[in-house]
Short mmCIF file of C-alpha atoms and ligand atoms in Angstrom, two decimals:
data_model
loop_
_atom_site.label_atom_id
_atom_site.label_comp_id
_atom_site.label_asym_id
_atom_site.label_seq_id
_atom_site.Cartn_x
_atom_site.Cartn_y
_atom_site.Cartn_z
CA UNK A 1 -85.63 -9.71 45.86
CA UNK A 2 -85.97 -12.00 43.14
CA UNK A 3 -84.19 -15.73 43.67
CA UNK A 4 -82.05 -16.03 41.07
CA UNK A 5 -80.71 -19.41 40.92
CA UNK A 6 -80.84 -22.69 42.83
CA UNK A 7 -78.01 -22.00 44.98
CA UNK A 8 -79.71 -18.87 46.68
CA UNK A 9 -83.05 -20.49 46.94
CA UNK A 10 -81.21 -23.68 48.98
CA UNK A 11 -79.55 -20.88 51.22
CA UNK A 12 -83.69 -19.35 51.41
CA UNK A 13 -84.98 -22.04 52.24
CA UNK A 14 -83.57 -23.03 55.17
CA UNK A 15 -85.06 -19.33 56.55
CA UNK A 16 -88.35 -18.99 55.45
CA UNK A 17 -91.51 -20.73 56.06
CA UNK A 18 -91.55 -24.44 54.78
CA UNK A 19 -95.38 -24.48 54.19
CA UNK A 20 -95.71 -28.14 53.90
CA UNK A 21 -95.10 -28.74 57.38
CA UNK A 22 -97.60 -26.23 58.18
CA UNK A 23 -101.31 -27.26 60.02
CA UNK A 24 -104.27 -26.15 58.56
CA UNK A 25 -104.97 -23.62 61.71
CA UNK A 26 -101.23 -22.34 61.33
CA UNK A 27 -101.82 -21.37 57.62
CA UNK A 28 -105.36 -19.93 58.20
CA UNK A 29 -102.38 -17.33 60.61
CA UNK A 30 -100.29 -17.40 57.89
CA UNK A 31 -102.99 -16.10 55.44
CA UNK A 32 -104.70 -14.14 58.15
CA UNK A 33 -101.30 -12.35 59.05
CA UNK A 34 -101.22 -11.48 55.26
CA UNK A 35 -104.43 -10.05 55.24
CA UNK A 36 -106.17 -12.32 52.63
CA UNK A 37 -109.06 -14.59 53.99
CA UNK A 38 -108.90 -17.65 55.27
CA UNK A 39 -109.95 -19.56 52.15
CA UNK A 40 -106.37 -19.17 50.94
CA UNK A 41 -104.94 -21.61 53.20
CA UNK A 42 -107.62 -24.22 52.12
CA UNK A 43 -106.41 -23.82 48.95
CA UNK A 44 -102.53 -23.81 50.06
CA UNK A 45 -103.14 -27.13 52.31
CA UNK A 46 -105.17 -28.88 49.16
CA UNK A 47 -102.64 -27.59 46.93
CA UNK A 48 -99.62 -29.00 48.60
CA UNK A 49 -101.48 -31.93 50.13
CA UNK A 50 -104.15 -33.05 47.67
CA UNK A 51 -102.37 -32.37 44.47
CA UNK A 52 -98.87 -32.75 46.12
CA UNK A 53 -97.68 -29.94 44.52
CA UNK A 54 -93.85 -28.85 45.39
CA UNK A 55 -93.74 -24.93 43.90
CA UNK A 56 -95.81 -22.42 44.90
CA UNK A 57 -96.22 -20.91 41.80
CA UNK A 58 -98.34 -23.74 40.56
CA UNK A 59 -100.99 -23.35 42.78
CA UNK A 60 -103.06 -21.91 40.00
CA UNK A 61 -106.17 -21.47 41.63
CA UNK A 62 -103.84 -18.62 43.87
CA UNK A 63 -103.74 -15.41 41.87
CA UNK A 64 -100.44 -14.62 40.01
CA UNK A 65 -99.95 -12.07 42.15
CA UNK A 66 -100.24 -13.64 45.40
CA UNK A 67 -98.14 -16.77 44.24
CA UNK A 68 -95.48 -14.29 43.42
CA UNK A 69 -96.02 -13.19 47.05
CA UNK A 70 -95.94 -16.26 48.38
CA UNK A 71 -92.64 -17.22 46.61
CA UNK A 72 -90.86 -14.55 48.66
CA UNK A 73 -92.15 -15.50 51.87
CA UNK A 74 -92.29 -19.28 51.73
CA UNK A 75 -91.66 -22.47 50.20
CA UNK A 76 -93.39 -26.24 49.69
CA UNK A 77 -89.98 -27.96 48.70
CA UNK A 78 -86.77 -27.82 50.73
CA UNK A 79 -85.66 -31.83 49.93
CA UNK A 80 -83.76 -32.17 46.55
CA UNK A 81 -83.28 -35.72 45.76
CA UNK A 82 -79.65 -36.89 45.37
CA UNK A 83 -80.23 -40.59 44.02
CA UNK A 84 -82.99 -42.93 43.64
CA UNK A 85 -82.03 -47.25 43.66
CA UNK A 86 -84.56 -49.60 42.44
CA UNK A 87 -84.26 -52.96 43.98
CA UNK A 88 -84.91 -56.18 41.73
CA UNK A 89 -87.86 -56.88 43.82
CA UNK A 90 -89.20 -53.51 43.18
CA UNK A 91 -88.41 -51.35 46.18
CA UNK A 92 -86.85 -48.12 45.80
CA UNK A 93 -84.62 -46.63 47.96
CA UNK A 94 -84.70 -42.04 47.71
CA UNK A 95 -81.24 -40.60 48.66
CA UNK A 96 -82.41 -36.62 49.69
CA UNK A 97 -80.97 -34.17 51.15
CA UNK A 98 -82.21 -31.32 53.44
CA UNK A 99 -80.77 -27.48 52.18
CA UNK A 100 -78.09 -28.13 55.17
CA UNK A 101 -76.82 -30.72 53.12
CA UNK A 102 -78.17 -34.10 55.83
CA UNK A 103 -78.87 -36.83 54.29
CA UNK A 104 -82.83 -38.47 54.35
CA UNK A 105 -83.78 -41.60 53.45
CA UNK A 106 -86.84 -42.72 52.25
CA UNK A 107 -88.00 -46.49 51.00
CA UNK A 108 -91.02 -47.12 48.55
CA UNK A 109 -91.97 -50.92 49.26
CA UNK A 110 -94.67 -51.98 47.05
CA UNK A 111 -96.88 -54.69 47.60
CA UNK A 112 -99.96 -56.22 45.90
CA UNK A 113 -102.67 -54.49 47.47
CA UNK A 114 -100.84 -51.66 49.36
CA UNK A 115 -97.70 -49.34 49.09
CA UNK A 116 -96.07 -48.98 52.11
CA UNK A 117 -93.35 -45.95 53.12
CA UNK A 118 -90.58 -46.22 55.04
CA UNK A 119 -89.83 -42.61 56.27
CA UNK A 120 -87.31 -41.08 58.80
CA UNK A 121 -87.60 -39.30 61.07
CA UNK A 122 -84.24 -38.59 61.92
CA UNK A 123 -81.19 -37.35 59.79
CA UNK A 124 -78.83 -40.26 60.88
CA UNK A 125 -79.75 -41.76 64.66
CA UNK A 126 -78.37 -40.85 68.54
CA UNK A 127 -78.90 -44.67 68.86
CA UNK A 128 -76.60 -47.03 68.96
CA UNK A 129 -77.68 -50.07 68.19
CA UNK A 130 -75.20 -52.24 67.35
CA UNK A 131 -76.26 -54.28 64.67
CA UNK A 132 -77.94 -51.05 62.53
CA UNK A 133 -76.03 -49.30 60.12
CA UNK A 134 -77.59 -46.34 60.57
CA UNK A 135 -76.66 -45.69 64.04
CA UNK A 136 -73.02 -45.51 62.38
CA UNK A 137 -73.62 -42.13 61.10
CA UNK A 138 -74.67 -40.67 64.60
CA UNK A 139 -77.39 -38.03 65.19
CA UNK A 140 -77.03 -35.79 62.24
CA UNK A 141 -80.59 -33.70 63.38
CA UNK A 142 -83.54 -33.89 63.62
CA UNK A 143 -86.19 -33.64 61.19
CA UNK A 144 -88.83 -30.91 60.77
CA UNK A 145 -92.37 -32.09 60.32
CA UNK A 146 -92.16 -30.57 56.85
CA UNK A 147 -89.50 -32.75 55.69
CA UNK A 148 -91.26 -35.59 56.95
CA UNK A 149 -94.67 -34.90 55.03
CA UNK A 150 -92.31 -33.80 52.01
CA UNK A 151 -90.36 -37.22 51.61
CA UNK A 152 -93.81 -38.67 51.28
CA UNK A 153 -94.70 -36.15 49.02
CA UNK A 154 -91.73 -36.59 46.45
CA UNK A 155 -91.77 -40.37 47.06
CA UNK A 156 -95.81 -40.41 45.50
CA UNK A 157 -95.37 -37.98 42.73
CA UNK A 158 -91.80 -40.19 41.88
CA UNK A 159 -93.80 -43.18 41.28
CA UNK A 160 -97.17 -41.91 40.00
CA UNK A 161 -96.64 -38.75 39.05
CA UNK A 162 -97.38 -35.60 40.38
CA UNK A 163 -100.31 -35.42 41.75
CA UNK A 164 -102.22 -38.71 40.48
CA UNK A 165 -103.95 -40.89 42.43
CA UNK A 166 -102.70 -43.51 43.79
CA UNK A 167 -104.23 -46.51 43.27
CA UNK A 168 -103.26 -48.16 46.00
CA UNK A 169 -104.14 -47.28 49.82
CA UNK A 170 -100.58 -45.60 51.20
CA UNK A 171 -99.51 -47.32 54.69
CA UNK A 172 -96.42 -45.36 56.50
CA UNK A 173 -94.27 -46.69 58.95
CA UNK A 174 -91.66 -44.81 60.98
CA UNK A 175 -88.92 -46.89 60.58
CA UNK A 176 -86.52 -45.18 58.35
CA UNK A 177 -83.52 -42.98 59.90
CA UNK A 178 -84.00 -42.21 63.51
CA UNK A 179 -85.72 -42.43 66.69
CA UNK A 180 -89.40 -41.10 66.03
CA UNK A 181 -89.90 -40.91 69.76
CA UNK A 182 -86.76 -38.42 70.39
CA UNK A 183 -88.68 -36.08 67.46
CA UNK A 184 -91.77 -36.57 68.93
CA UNK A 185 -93.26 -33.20 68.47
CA UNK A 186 -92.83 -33.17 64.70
CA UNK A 187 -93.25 -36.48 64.13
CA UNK A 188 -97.21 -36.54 65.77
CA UNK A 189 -97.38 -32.95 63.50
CA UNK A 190 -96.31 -34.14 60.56
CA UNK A 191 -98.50 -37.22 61.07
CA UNK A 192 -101.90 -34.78 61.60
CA UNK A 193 -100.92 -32.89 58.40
CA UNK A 194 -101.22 -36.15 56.65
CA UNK A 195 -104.03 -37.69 58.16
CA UNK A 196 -106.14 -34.54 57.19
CA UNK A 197 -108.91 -35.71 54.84
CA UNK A 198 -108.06 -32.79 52.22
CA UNK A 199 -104.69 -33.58 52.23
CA UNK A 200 -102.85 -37.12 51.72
CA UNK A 201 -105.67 -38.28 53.80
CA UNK A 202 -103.66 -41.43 55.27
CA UNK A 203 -105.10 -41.73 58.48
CA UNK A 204 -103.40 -43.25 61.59
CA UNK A 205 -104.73 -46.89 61.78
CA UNK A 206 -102.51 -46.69 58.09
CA UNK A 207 -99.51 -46.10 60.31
CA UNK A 208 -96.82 -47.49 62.61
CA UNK A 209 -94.49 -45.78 64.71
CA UNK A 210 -91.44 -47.93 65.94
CA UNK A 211 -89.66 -47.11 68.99
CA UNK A 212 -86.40 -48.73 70.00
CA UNK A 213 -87.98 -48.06 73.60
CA UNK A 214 -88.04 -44.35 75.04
CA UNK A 215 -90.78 -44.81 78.00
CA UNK A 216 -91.84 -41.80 79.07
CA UNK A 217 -93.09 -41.24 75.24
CA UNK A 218 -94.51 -44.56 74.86
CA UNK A 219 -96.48 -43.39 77.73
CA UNK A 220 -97.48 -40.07 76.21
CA UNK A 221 -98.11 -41.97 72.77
CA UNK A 222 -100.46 -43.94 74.61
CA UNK A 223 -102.81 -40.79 75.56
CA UNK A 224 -103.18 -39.80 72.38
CA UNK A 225 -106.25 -39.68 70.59
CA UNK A 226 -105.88 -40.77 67.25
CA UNK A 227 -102.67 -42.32 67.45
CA UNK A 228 -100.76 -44.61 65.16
CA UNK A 229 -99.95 -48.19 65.77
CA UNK A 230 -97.08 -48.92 67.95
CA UNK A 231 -94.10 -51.16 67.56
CA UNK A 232 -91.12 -51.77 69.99
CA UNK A 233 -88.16 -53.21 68.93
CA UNK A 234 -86.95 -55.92 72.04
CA UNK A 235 -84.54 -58.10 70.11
CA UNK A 236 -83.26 -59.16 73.68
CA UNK A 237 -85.60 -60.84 76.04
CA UNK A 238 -82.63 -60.41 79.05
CA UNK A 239 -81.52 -56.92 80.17
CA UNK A 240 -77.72 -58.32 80.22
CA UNK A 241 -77.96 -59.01 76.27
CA UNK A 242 -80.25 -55.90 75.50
CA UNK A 243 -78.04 -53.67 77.08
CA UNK A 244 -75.12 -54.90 74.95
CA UNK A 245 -76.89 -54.64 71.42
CA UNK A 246 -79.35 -51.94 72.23
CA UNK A 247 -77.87 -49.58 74.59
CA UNK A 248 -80.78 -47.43 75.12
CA UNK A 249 -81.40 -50.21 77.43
CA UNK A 250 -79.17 -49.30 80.21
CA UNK A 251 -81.64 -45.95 80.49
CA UNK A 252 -84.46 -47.60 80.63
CA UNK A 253 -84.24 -51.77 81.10
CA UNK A 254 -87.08 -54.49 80.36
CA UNK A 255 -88.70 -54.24 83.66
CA UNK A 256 -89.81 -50.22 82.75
CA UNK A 257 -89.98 -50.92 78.97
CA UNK A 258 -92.91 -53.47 79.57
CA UNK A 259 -94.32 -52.43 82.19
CA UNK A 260 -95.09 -48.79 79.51
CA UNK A 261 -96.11 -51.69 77.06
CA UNK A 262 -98.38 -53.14 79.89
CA UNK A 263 -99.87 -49.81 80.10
CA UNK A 264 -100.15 -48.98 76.23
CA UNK A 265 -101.82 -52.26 75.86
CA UNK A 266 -104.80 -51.58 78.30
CA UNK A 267 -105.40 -48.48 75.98
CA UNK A 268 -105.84 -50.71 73.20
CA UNK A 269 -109.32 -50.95 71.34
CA UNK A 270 -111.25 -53.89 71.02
CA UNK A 271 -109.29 -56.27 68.32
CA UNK A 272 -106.43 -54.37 68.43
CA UNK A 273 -102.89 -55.61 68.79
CA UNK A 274 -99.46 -53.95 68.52
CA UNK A 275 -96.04 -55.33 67.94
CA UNK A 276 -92.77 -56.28 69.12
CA UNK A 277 -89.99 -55.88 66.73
CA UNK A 278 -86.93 -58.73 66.94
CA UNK A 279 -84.04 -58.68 64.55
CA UNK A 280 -82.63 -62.26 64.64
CA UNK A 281 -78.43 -62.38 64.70
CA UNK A 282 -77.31 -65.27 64.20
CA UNK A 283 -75.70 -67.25 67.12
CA UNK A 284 -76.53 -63.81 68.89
CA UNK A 285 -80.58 -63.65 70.18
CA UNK A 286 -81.53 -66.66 67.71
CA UNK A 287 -81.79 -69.64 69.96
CA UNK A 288 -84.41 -71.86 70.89
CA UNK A 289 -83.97 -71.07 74.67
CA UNK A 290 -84.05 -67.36 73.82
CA UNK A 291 -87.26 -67.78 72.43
CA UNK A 292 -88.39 -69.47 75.43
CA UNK A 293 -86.89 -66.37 77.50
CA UNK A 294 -89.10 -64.21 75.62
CA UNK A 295 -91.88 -65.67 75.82
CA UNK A 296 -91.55 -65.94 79.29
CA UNK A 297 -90.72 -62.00 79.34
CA UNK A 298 -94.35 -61.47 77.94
CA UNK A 299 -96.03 -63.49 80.39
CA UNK A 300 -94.51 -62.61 83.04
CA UNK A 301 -96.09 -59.09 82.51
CA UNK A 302 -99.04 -60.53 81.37
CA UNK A 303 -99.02 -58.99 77.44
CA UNK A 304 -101.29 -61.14 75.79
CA UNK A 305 -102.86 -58.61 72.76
CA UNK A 306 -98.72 -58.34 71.00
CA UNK A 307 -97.35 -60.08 67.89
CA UNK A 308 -93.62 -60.62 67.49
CA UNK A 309 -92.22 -59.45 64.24
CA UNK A 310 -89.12 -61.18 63.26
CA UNK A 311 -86.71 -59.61 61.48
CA UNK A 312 -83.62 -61.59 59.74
CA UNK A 313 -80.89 -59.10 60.45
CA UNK A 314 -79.83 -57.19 57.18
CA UNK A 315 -76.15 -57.31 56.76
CA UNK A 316 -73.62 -54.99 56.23
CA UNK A 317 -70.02 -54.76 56.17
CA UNK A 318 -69.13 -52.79 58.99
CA UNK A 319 -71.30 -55.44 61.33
CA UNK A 320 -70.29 -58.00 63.37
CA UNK A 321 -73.59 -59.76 62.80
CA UNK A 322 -74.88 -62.19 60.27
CA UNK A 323 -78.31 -63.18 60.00
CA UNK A 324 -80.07 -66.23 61.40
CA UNK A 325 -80.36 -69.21 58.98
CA UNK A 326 -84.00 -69.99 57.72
CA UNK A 327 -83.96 -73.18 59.70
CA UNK A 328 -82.65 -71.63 62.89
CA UNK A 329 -85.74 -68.71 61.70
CA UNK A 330 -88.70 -71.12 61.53
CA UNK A 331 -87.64 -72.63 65.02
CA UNK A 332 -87.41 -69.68 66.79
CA UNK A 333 -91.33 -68.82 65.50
CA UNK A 334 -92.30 -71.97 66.33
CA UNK A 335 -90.83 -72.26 69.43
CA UNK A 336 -93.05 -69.12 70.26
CA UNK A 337 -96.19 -70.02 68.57
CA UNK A 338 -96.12 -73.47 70.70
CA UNK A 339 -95.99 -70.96 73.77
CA UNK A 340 -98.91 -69.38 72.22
CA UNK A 341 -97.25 -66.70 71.22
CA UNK A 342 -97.91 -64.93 67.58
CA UNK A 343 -95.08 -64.67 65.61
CA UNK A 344 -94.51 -63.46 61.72
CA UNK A 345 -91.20 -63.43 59.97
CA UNK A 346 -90.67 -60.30 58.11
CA UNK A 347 -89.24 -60.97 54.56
CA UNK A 348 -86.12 -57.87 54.06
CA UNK A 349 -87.38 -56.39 51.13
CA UNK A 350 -84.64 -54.26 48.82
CA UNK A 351 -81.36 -55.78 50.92
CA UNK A 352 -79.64 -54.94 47.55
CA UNK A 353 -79.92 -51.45 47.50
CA UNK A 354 -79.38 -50.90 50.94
CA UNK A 355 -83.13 -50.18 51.62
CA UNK A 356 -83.83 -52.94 54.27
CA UNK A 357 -84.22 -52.11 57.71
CA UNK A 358 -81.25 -51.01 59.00
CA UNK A 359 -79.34 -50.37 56.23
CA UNK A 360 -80.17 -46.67 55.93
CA UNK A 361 -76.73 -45.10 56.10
CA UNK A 362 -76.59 -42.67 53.13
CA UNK A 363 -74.87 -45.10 50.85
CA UNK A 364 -74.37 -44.33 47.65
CA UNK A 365 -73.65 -47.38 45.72
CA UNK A 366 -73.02 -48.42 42.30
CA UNK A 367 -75.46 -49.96 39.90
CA UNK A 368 -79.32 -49.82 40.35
CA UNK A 369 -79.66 -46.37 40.22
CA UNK A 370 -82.98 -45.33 38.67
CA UNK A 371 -82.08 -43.33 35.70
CA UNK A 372 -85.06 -42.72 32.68
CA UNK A 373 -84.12 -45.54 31.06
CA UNK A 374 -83.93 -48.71 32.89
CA UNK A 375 -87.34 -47.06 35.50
CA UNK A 376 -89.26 -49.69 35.46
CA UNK A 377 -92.98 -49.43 35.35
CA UNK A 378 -93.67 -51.07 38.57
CA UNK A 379 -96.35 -53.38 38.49
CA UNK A 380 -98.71 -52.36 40.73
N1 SAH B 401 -85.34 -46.29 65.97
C1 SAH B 401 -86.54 -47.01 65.73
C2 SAH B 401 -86.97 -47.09 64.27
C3 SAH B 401 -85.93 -47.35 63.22
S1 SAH B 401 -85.25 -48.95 63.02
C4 SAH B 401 -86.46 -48.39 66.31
O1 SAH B 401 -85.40 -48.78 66.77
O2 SAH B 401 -87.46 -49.07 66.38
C5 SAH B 401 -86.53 -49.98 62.40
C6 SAH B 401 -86.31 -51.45 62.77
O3 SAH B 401 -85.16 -51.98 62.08
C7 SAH B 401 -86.06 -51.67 64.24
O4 SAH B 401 -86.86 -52.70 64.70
C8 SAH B 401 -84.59 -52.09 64.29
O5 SAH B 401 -84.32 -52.92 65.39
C9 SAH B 401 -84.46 -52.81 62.98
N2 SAH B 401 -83.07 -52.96 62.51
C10 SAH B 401 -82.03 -52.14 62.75
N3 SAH B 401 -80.92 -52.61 62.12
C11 SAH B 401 -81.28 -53.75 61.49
C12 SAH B 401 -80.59 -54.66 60.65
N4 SAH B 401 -79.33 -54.49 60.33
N5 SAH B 401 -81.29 -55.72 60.17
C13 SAH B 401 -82.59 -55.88 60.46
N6 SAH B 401 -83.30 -55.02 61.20
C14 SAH B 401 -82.66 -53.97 61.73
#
């Protein structure tokens, strides 16, 4: 039956096939179960992949039949965007929304050299980390590993164009919505898709997955071939503090949650490091004794190849947190550094549109919404 408006084709969607989250081997079965040859799914995958293209029907190099075919069976767009927010210091901030009507956030954070996407993998987050706004909205579901290689999809095509290159290399990290490491299966899928060299071709040393700290996945991450990099977010060098602002914690405390870090690091390659993620509250985690209680937390189980990322906790009204002054900021890393520990402080990049870390709550806000007219041409 034909789809005759927008309405039915949301209600479709969420039935048939969602081709973008597809592997190359499970459309070769797709194609094969049709009984055309397997070249159609290298065209599908470069079609959706390569030229990011969101409707089947403009997969051109398809016959006109088979695209009509195709149309009934499947789909390569099930996110519509609800609202897009441009930051003043160019970030962008995509309010979408899955045919179930859950929310997905995605960030665009351009830099000189590199673009980097925030994705989620998550709609909302089980967490509940107290000082993140997003674990206010609760686990809304989980993604599928379509909808995670879609949001980076619409986010490319948004700013270049649909299709173009980019001109910059894309870097991903998995630190939008959610708890990558509770989606694991479609988050390591979705992250093959897009490695493929015929496809978006960003390739896992482009990519970091963040984990608030679920160890038996850390350890599974660890055996992985071609895996991303890995951060874990600590922000409490004492169990009694952790449990209280992250209380994933009280499942599994420091002692297990390094000890899987212990173990990741010995699978680390030569000149590789990965990191440890620290939000800084003010009067909370932010002192210099803290930092001392850290650093002693690393030694102590003897992780030497880490960097610390510090992140000045991104306000929000409905948290009991401020963040750290600069002053208090630049102690705390030194502190660190003169225990010979590396230590970067991460500068929150689109706090005004509610696209810093931990601010991903499905706000709509006023002002700064991208419309035609005030879009700027990002200098990139
Ligand atoms: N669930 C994963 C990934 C999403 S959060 C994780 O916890 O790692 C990405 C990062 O943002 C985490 O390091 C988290 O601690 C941090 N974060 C959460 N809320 C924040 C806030 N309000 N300000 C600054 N960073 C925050």
């Amino acid at each position: 039956m034909p789809v005759r408006n927008t309405c039915d084709k949301m209600k479709r969607v969420a039935e048939i096939r969602h081709l973008t989250g597809q592997t190359r081997d499970e459309l070769v079965e797709f194609v094969t179960g049709l009984g055309l040859p397997r070249y159609r799914a290298d065209q599908i995958f470069r079609g959706l992949h390569e030229r990011r293209i969101r409707d089947l029907d403009k997969i051109t190099d398809l016959p006109k039949d088979l695209r009509s075919q195709l149309d009934q069976l499947a789909t390569a767009s099930t996110l519509s965007v609800e609202s897009r927010y441009l930051s003043s210091d160019g970030t962008r901030r995509y309010l979408m929304k899955t045919p179930d009507g859950r929310p997905v956030e995605t960030v665009f954070i351009p830099t000189e050299n590199r673009d980097t996407i925030c994705f989620s993998s998550q709609s909302g987050c089980p967490l509940k980390c107290d000082f993140c706004l997003t674990a206010k909205l609760g686990l809304l579901r989980n993604l599928t590993a379509g909808e995670i290689v879609e949001q980076i999809i619409v986010v490319l095509n948004d700013v270049y164009g649909e299709g173009a290159e980019t001109p910059h290399g894309t870097n991903l990290v998995a630190m939008g919505a959610g708890e990558p490491f509770l989606n694991f299966d479609n988050l390591i899928k979705a992250l093959e898709i897009m490695s493929d060299e015929h496809g978006l071709f960003i390739v896992p040393g482009r990519v970091t997955v963040s984990t608030a700290g679920i160890v038996p996945k850390i350890r599974e991450f660890a055996t992985l071939e071609r895996r991303p990099n890995l951060a874990i977010s600590l922000s409490a060098a004492s169990d009694e503090l952790r449990d209280r602002l992250m209380p994933i914690n009280k499942r599994w405390g420091l002692d297990d949650l390094m000890s899987a870090a212990k173990d990741f690091e010995k699978t680390l390659k030569r000149g590789e490091r990965f990191t440890f993620e620290y939000v800084l509250l003010g009067g909370v985690n932010d002192s210099v004794e803290q930092a001392g209680q850290l650093a002693d937390l690393l030694m102590k189980h003897d992780l030497r190849r880490v960097k610390i990322n510090l992140i000045p906790h991104n306000p929000a009204e409905q948290l009991d947190y401020h963040p750290s002054s600069p002053e208090q900021v630049m102690l705390f890393k030194e502190t660190l550094e003169s225990l010979g520990v590396s230590a970067y402080v991460r500068t929150p990049r689109g706090r005004d549109i509610y696209a810093a870390c931990g601010q991903l709550a499905a706000k709509e806000i006023r002002g700064s919404i991208m419309s035609d007219a005030n879009e700027l041409k990002l200098a990139l």
